[in-house]
Short mmCIF file of C-alpha atoms in Angstrom, two decimals:
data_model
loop_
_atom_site.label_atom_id
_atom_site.label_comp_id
_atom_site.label_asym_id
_atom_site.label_seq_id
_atom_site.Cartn_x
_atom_site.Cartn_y
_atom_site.Cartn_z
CA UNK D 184 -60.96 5.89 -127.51
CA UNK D 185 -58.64 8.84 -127.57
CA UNK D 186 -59.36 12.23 -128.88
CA UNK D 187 -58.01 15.63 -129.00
CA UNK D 188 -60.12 17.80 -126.15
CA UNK D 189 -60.45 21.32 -127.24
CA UNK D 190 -61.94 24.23 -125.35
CA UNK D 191 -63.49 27.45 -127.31
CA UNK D 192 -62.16 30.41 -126.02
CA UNK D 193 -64.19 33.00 -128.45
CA UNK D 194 -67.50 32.29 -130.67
CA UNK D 195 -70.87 32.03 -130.91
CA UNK D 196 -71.91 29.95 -127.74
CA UNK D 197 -73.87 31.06 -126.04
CA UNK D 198 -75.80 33.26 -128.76
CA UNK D 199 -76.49 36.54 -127.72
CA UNK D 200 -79.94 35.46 -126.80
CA UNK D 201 -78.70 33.75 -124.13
CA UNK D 202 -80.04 30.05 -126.18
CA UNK D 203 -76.57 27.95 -127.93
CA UNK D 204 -75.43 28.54 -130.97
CA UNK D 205 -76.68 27.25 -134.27
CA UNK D 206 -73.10 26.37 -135.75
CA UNK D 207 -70.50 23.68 -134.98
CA UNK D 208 -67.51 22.73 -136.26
CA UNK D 209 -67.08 20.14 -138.78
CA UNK D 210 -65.61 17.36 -136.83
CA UNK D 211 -66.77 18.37 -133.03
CA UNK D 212 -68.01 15.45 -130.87
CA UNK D 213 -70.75 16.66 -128.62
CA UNK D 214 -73.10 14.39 -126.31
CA UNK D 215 -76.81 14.59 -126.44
CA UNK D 216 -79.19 13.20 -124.26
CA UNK D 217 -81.64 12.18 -127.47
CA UNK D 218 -82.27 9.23 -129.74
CA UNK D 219 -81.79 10.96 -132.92
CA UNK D 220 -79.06 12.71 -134.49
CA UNK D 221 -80.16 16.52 -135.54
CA UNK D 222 -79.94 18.23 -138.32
CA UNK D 223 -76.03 18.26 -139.30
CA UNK D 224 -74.91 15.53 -136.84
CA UNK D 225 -74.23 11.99 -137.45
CA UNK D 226 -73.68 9.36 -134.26
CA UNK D 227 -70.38 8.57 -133.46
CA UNK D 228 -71.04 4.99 -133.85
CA UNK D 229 -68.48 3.92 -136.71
CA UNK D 230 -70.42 3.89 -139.42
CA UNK D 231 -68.32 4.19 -142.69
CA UNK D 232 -68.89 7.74 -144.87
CA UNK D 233 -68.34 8.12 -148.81
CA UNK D 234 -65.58 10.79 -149.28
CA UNK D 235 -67.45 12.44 -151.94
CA UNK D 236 -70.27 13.54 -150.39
CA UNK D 237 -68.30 14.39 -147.01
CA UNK D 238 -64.82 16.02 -148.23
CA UNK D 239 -64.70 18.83 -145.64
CA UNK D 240 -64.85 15.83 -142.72
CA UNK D 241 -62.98 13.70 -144.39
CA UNK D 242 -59.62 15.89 -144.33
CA UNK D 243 -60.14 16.70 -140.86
CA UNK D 244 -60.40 12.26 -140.12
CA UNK D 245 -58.65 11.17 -142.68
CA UNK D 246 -58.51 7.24 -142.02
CA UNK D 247 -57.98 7.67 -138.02
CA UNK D 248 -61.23 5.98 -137.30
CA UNK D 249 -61.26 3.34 -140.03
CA UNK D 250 -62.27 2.95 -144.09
CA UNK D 251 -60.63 2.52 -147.21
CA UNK D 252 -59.84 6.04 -147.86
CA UNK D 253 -60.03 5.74 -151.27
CA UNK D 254 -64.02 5.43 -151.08
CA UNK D 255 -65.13 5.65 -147.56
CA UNK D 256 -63.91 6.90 -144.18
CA UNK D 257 -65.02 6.03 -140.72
CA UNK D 258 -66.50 8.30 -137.87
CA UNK D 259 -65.15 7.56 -134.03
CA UNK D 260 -67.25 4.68 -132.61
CA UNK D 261 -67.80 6.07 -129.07
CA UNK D 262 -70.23 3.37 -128.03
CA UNK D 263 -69.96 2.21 -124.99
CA UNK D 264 -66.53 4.08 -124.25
CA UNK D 265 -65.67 7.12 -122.86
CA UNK D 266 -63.52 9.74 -124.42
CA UNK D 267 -59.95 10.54 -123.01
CA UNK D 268 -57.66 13.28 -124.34
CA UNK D 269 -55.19 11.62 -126.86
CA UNK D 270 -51.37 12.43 -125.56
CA UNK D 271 -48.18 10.74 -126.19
CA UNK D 272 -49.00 7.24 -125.11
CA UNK D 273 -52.12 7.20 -126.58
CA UNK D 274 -52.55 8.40 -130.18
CA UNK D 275 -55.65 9.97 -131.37
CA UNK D 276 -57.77 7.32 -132.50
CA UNK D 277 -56.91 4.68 -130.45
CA UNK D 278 -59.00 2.48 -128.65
CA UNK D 279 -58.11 0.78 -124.76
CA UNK D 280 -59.53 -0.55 -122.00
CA UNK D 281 -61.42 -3.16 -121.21
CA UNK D 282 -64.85 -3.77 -119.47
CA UNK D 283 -63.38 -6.69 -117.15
CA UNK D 284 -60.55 -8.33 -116.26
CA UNK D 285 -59.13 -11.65 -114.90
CA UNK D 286 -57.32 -11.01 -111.80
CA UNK D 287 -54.19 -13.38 -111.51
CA UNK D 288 -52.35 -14.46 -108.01
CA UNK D 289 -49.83 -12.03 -109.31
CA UNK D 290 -51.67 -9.40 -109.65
CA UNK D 291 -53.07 -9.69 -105.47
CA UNK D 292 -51.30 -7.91 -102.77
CA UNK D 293 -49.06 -9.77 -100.73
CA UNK D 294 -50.93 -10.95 -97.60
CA UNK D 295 -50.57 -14.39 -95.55
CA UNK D 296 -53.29 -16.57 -93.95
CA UNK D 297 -52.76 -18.17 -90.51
CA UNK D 298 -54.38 -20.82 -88.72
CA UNK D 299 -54.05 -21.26 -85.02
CA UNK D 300 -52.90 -25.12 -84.20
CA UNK D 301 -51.18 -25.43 -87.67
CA UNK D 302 -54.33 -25.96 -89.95
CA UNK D 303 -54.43 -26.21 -93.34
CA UNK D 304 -55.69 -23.47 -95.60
CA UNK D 305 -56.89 -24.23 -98.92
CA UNK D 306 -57.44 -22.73 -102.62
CA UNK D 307 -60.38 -20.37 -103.38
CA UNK D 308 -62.24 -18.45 -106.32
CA UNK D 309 -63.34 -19.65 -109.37
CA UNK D 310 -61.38 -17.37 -111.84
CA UNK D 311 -64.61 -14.94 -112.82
CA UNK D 312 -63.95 -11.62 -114.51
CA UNK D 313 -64.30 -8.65 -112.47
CA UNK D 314 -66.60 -5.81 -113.80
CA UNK D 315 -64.34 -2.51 -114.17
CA UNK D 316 -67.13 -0.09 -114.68
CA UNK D 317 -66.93 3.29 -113.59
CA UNK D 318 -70.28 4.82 -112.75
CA UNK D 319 -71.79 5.95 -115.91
CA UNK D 320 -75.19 7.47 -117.72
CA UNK D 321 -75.61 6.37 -121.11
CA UNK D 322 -75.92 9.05 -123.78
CA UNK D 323 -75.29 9.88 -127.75
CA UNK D 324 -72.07 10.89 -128.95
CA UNK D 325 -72.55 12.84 -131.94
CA UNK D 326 -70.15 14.24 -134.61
CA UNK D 327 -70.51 17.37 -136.76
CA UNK D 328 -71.04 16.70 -140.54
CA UNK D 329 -72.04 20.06 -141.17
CA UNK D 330 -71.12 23.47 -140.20
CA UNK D 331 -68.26 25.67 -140.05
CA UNK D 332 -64.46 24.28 -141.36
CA UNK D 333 -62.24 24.72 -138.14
CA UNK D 334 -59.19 27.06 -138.96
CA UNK D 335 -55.98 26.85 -137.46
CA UNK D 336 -56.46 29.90 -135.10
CA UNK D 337 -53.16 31.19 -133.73
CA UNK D 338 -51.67 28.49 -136.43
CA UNK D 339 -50.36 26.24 -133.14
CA UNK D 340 -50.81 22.51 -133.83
CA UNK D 341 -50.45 19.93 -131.42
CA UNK D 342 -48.95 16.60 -131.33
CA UNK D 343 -49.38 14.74 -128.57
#
């Protein structure tokens, strides 16, 4: 899934008793090593939100993740994907990659098998996918329902 990595360059992290601070911005994805989603925070899991009761996050989303937007409005669904900064060639929102693949003869590098006295070689494999995993560690994505309505800043918007 793509999505737009930001980095804060002033605020209120850490607080000035050296602990995090209390407020996020609606919208921020954060990971957390818990089962539950605190005070403010929903899990990035897709679930669909009514646009009444969630305005502010809903005209920061929009429809990008999913829903009617008329009614309802979807949050990312980071589960069991990792996050990638959204550019050109792949729009914020969209979703890639897959967990295996088929490999094709195509798709081998070129190499040759010899036989000394002109024997025969013969086919092998049996066509199972092969597990693209990266090395991972499972933990929540979360996404700000609550907290502080991010501004514009030096007004510079991106479009990647």
């Amino acid at each position: 899934m793509t999505l737009q990595p930001l980095i804060a360059t002033a605020g209120i992290f850490p607080s000035q008793g050296g602990g995090a601070g209390s407020a996020a911005f609606i919208g921020q994805i954060a990971t957390f090593a818990g089962n539950f989603a605190p005070l403010g925070w929903e899990p990035a899991d897709g679930r669909l939100l009514p646009i009444t009761s969630n305005a502010a996050l809903f005209s920061i989303l929009g429809t990008t993740y999913g829903g009617n937007g008329i009614t309802t409005f979807a949050l990312p669904d980071l589960q069991g994907r990792v996050a990638v900064g959204a550019d050109g060639a792949h729009p914020l929102g969209l979703t890639f990659g897959e967990e295996s693949t088929a490999l094709t003869a195509p798709q081998l590098p070129p190499h040759d098998h010899t036989l000394p006295g002109g024997g025969v070689t013969g086919s092998t494999g049996g066509g199972q996918p092969v597990n693209n995993d990266q090395p991972s560690l499972a933990v929540t994505y979360l996404i700000a329902v609550t907290g502080i309505f991010p501004g514009h800043g030096s007004g510079a918007d991106f479009d990647p």
